[in-house]
PDB file of C-alpha atoms and ligand atoms in Angstrom:
ATOM      1  CA  MET A 594      -4.219  -7.893 191.198  1.00  0.00           C
ATOM      2  CA  ASN A 595      -2.700 -12.164 191.320  1.00  0.00           C
ATOM      3  CA  GLU A 596       0.524 -11.189 189.591  1.00  0.00           C
ATOM      4  CA  LYS A 597       0.431 -14.126 187.040  1.00  0.00           C
ATOM      5  CA  PHE A 598      -2.226 -12.346 185.734  1.00  0.00           C
ATOM      6  CA  ALA A 599      -0.361  -9.033 185.605  1.00  0.00           C
ATOM      7  CA  THR A 600       3.181 -11.039 183.950  1.00  0.00           C
ATOM      8  CA  LYS A 601       1.070 -13.486 181.547  1.00  0.00           C
ATOM      9  CA  MET A 602      -0.184  -9.643 180.336  1.00  0.00           C
ATOM     10  CA  ARG A 603       3.258  -8.870 179.698  1.00  0.00           C
ATOM     11  CA  ASP A 604       3.976 -10.809 176.777  1.00  0.00           C
ATOM     12  CA  PRO A 605       2.913  -8.732 173.467  1.00  0.00           C
ATOM     13  CA  LYS A 606       1.148 -12.023 172.211  1.00  0.00           C
ATOM     14  CA  VAL A 607      -1.411 -12.193 174.718  1.00  0.00           C
ATOM     15  CA  ARG A 608      -2.038  -8.314 175.127  1.00  0.00           C
ATOM     16  CA  LYS A 609      -2.569  -8.059 171.484  1.00  0.00           C
ATOM     17  CA  ASP A 610      -4.680 -10.886 171.959  1.00  0.00           C
ATOM     18  CA  THR A 611      -6.839  -9.772 174.115  1.00  0.00           C
ATOM     19  CA  ARG A 612      -7.307  -6.589 173.019  1.00  0.00           C
ATOM     20  CA  THR A 613      -9.058  -8.168 169.981  1.00  0.00           C
ATOM     21  CA  LEU A 614     -10.945  -9.424 172.017  1.00  0.00           C
ATOM     22  CA  ALA A 615     -11.933  -6.169 173.548  1.00  0.00           C
ATOM     23  CA  ASP A 616     -12.389  -5.101 170.000  1.00  0.00           C
ATOM     24  CA  PHE A 617     -14.919  -7.713 169.200  1.00  0.00           C
ATOM     25  CA  THR A 618     -17.378  -7.446 171.953  1.00  0.00           C
ATOM     26  CA  GLN A 619     -17.098  -3.971 171.085  1.00  0.00           C
ATOM     27  CA  ILE A 620     -18.509  -4.567 167.739  1.00  0.00           C
ATOM     28  CA  TRP A 621     -21.634  -7.115 169.702  1.00  0.00           C
ATOM     29  CA  CYS A 622     -22.024  -4.695 172.037  1.00  0.00           C
ATOM     30  CA  ALA A 623     -22.313  -1.737 169.981  1.00  0.00           C
ATOM     31  CA  ASN A 624     -24.193  -3.279 167.477  1.00  0.00           C
ATOM     32  CA  HIS A 625     -27.170  -5.272 170.076  1.00  0.00           C
ATOM     33  CA  HIS A 626     -26.926  -2.935 173.494  1.00  0.00           C
ATOM     34  CA  ALA A 627     -26.834   0.433 171.735  1.00  0.00           C
ATOM     35  CA  ASP A 628     -29.982   1.098 174.209  1.00  0.00           C
ATOM     36  CA  ARG A 629     -27.665   0.242 176.849  1.00  0.00           C
ATOM     37  CA  GLU A 630     -25.355   1.943 179.082  1.00  0.00           C
ATOM     38  CA  ARG A 631     -21.671   1.860 177.744  1.00  0.00           C
ATOM     39  CA  VAL A 632     -18.765   3.051 179.885  1.00  0.00           C
ATOM     40  CA  PRO A 633     -14.825   2.374 178.874  1.00  0.00           C
ATOM     41  CA  VAL A 634     -14.110  -1.294 180.533  1.00  0.00           C
ATOM     42  CA  VAL A 635     -12.788  -1.030 183.567  1.00  0.00           C
ATOM     43  CA  SER A 636     -10.844  -4.147 184.093  1.00  0.00           C
ATOM     44  CA  GLU A 637      -7.463  -5.997 185.066  1.00  0.00           C
ATOM     45  CA  ALA A 638      -6.531  -5.856 181.586  1.00  0.00           C
ATOM     46  CA  ALA A 639      -7.420  -2.090 181.509  1.00  0.00           C
ATOM     47  CA  GLU A 640      -4.980  -0.791 184.866  1.00  0.00           C
ATOM     48  CA  LEU A 641      -2.769  -2.776 182.825  1.00  0.00           C
ATOM     49  CA  GLY A 642      -3.164  -0.720 180.402  1.00  0.00           C
ATOM     50  CA  VAL A 643      -3.545  -3.085 178.074  1.00  0.00           C
ATOM     51  CA  TYR A 644      -6.143  -0.855 176.158  1.00  0.00           C
ATOM     52  CA  GLY A 645      -4.017   1.808 176.698  1.00  0.00           C
ATOM     53  CA  THR A 646      -5.998   5.294 176.290  1.00  0.00           C
ATOM     54  CA  HIS A 647      -8.340   3.418 173.727  1.00  0.00           C
ATOM     55  CA  ALA A 648     -10.319   1.274 176.555  1.00  0.00           C
ATOM     56  CA  PRO A 649     -13.460  -1.011 174.945  1.00  0.00           C
ATOM     57  CA  VAL A 650     -16.603   0.814 175.583  1.00  0.00           C
ATOM     58  CA  LEU A 651     -19.128  -1.542 176.781  1.00  0.00           C
ATOM     59  CA  CYS A 652     -22.195  -2.170 179.008  1.00  0.00           C
ATOM     60  CA  GLU A 653     -21.605  -4.071 182.195  1.00  0.00           C
ATOM     61  CA  GLU A 654     -23.392  -7.923 180.507  1.00  0.00           C
ATOM     62  CA  CYS A 655     -20.170  -7.329 177.860  1.00  0.00           C
ATOM     63  CA  ALA A 656     -17.537  -5.550 180.466  1.00  0.00           C
ATOM     64  CA  GLU A 657     -17.951  -9.099 182.432  1.00  0.00           C
ATOM     65  CA  HIS A 658     -17.832 -11.889 179.420  1.00  0.00           C
ATOM     66  CA  LEU A 659     -14.702  -9.381 178.295  1.00  0.00           C
ATOM     67  CA  ARG A 660     -13.283  -9.433 182.381  1.00  0.00           C
ATOM     68  CA  TYR A 661     -13.999 -13.426 181.814  1.00  0.00           C
ATOM     69  CA  ALA A 662     -12.260 -13.730 178.386  1.00  0.00           C
ATOM     70  CA  GLU A 663      -9.516 -11.736 179.965  1.00  0.00           C
ATOM     71  CA  LYS A 664      -8.509 -14.239 182.511  1.00  0.00           C
ATOM     72  CA  ARG A 665      -8.984 -17.208 180.428  1.00  0.00           C
ATOM     73  CA  ARG A 666      -6.221 -15.242 178.054  1.00  0.00           C
ATOM     74  CA  ALA A 667      -4.003 -15.034 180.243  1.00  0.00           C
ATOM     75  CA  TYR A 668      -3.789 -18.040 181.734  1.00  0.00           C
ATOM     76  CA  CYS A 669      -5.013 -20.807 178.275  1.00  0.00           C
ATOM     77  CA  PRO A 670      -2.308 -22.954 178.239  1.00  0.00           C
ATOM     78  CA  MET A 671      -2.224 -23.611 174.620  1.00  0.00           C
ATOM     79  CA  ASP A 672       0.546 -23.116 172.724  1.00  0.00           C
ATOM     80  CA  PRO A 673       0.798 -21.717 169.319  1.00  0.00           C
ATOM     81  CA  LYS A 674      -2.842 -20.767 170.976  1.00  0.00           C
ATOM     82  CA  PRO A 675      -5.543 -22.351 168.327  1.00  0.00           C
ATOM     83  CA  PHE A 676      -8.611 -19.753 168.157  1.00  0.00           C
ATOM     84  CA  CYS A 677     -10.755 -20.619 171.123  1.00  0.00           C
ATOM     85  CA  ALA A 678     -13.545 -21.975 168.910  1.00  0.00           C
ATOM     86  CA  HIS A 679     -11.303 -24.897 167.526  1.00  0.00           C
ATOM     87  CA  CYS A 680      -9.676 -25.887 170.896  1.00  0.00           C
ATOM     88  CA  ASP A 681     -10.042 -29.353 172.762  1.00  0.00           C
ATOM     89  CA  VAL A 682      -9.431 -28.119 176.067  1.00  0.00           C
ATOM     90  CA  HIS A 683     -12.214 -25.456 175.913  1.00  0.00           C
ATOM     91  CA  CYS A 684     -11.737 -23.861 179.346  1.00  0.00           C
ATOM     92  CA  TYR A 685     -14.015 -21.285 179.413  1.00  0.00           C
ATOM     93  CA  LYS A 686     -17.476 -22.522 181.248  1.00  0.00           C
ATOM     94  CA  ALA A 687     -20.554 -23.539 178.912  1.00  0.00           C
ATOM     95  CA  ASP A 688     -22.605 -20.053 179.200  1.00  0.00           C
ATOM     96  CA  GLU A 689     -19.613 -18.276 178.662  1.00  0.00           C
ATOM     97  CA  ARG A 690     -18.560 -20.373 175.505  1.00  0.00           C
ATOM     98  CA  ALA A 691     -21.751 -20.552 173.656  1.00  0.00           C
ATOM     99  CA  PHE A 692     -21.290 -16.148 174.501  1.00  0.00           C
ATOM    100  CA  GLN A 693     -17.853 -15.813 172.769  1.00  0.00           C
ATOM    101  CA  GLN A 694     -18.526 -18.365 169.834  1.00  0.00           C
ATOM    102  CA  GLU A 695     -21.752 -15.887 168.809  1.00  0.00           C
ATOM    103  CA  MET A 696     -20.056 -13.141 169.656  1.00  0.00           C
ATOM    104  CA  MET A 697     -16.768 -14.582 168.018  1.00  0.00           C
ATOM    105  CA  ARG A 698     -19.325 -15.263 164.867  1.00  0.00           C
ATOM    106  CA  PHE A 699     -20.550 -12.161 164.322  1.00  0.00           C
ATOM    107  CA  SER A 700     -18.311  -9.695 165.032  1.00  0.00           C
ATOM    108  CA  GLY A 701     -15.119 -11.708 162.890  1.00  0.00           C
ATOM    109  CA  PRO A 702     -17.018 -10.865 159.668  1.00  0.00           C
ATOM    110  CA  ARG A 703     -17.496  -6.637 161.069  1.00  0.00           C
ATOM    111  CA  SER A 704     -14.150  -6.452 162.352  1.00  0.00           C
ATOM    112  CA  MET A 705     -12.321  -6.458 158.475  1.00  0.00           C
ATOM    113  CA  THR A 706     -13.937  -2.939 158.377  1.00  0.00           C
ATOM    114  CA  LYS A 707     -12.411  -1.993 161.819  1.00  0.00           C
ATOM    115  CA  GLY A 708      -9.055  -1.667 161.385  1.00  0.00           C
ATOM    116  CA  HIS A 709      -8.722  -6.108 162.087  1.00  0.00           C
ATOM    117  CA  PHE A 710      -9.005  -6.962 158.257  1.00  0.00           C
ATOM    118  CA  ILE A 711      -5.391  -8.819 159.146  1.00  0.00           C
ATOM    119  CA  ASP A 712      -7.561 -10.909 161.915  1.00  0.00           C
ATOM    120  CA  GLY A 713     -10.607 -11.416 160.005  1.00  0.00           C
ATOM    121  CA  VAL A 714      -8.833 -13.221 157.454  1.00  0.00           C
ATOM    122  CA  LYS A 715      -7.526 -15.258 159.430  1.00  0.00           C
ATOM    123  CA  HIS A 716     -10.698 -15.707 161.641  1.00  0.00           C
ATOM    124  CA  MET A 717     -12.729 -17.173 158.077  1.00  0.00           C
ATOM    125  CA  ILE A 718      -9.729 -19.586 157.254  1.00  0.00           C
ATOM    126  CA  GLU A 719      -9.588 -20.755 160.921  1.00  0.00           C
ATOM    127  CA  SER A 720     -13.210 -21.454 161.004  1.00  0.00           C
ATOM    128  CA  ARG A 721     -13.421 -22.840 156.592  1.00  0.00           C
ATOM    129  CA  LYS A 722     -11.042 -25.085 158.319  1.00  0.00           C
ATOM    130  CA  HIS A 723     -12.577 -26.010 160.935  1.00  0.00           C
ATOM    131  CA  ALA A 724     -16.145 -26.582 159.367  1.00  0.00           C
ATOM    132  CA  ARG A 725     -14.025 -29.215 155.946  1.00  0.00           C
ATOM    133  CA  ALA A 726     -12.596 -30.997 159.106  1.00  0.00           C
ATOM    134  CA  ALA A 727     -15.349 -31.856 161.485  1.00  0.00           C
ATOM    135  CA  LYS A 728     -17.004 -32.770 157.816  1.00  0.00           C
ATOM    136  CA  ARG A 729     -14.319 -35.669 157.736  1.00  0.00           C
TER     137      ARG A 729
HETATM  138  S1  SF4 B 914     -10.786 -21.752 174.837  1.00  0.00           S
HETATM  139 FE1  SF4 B 914      -8.557 -23.833 174.516  1.00  0.00          FE
HETATM  140  S2  SF4 B 914      -7.307 -21.520 173.761  1.00  0.00           S
HETATM  141 FE2  SF4 B 914      -8.981 -21.023 174.002  1.00  0.00          FE
HETATM  142  S3  SF4 B 914      -7.951 -19.593 176.285  1.00  0.00           S
HETATM  143 FE3  SF4 B 914      -9.493 -21.764 177.098  1.00  0.00          FE
HETATM  144  S4  SF4 B 914      -7.163 -23.290 176.799  1.00  0.00           S
HETATM  145 FE4  SF4 B 914      -6.546 -21.781 175.610  1.00  0.00          FE
HETATM  146 ZN1   ZN B 915     -23.730  -5.145 175.432  1.00  0.00          ZN
END
């Protein structure tokens, strides 16, 4: 494993964001891919213990998205980091960005009943602020 990735993943903010991403991805997967084989994700963040004993249960397609997102979060150059949807850098490749946007729009509101009340509220507030700014 890349030492830089392992170092970044020791940062509590990066770990928390990564866990949130994983939980949001799991909500998406459970609602869209319930008919697929879904297993606890195998990834570098999981290997580092970021998800503790609660690795998100995902299909292989969603596991790939999460592995990609783990890397992007670890190497994010923004500090403070905005929500990716509102970032001017946009380090995601186009197809992954499209997936993340759709997944976050779906899972953000639903996360509020799944232990992410604060993250869900923040997501809504930031999305509204961004929508208002875009109209100006
Ligand atoms: S899209 Fe922006 S905020 Fe999100 S990980 Fe990439 S650089 Fe960081
Ligand atoms: Zn899935």
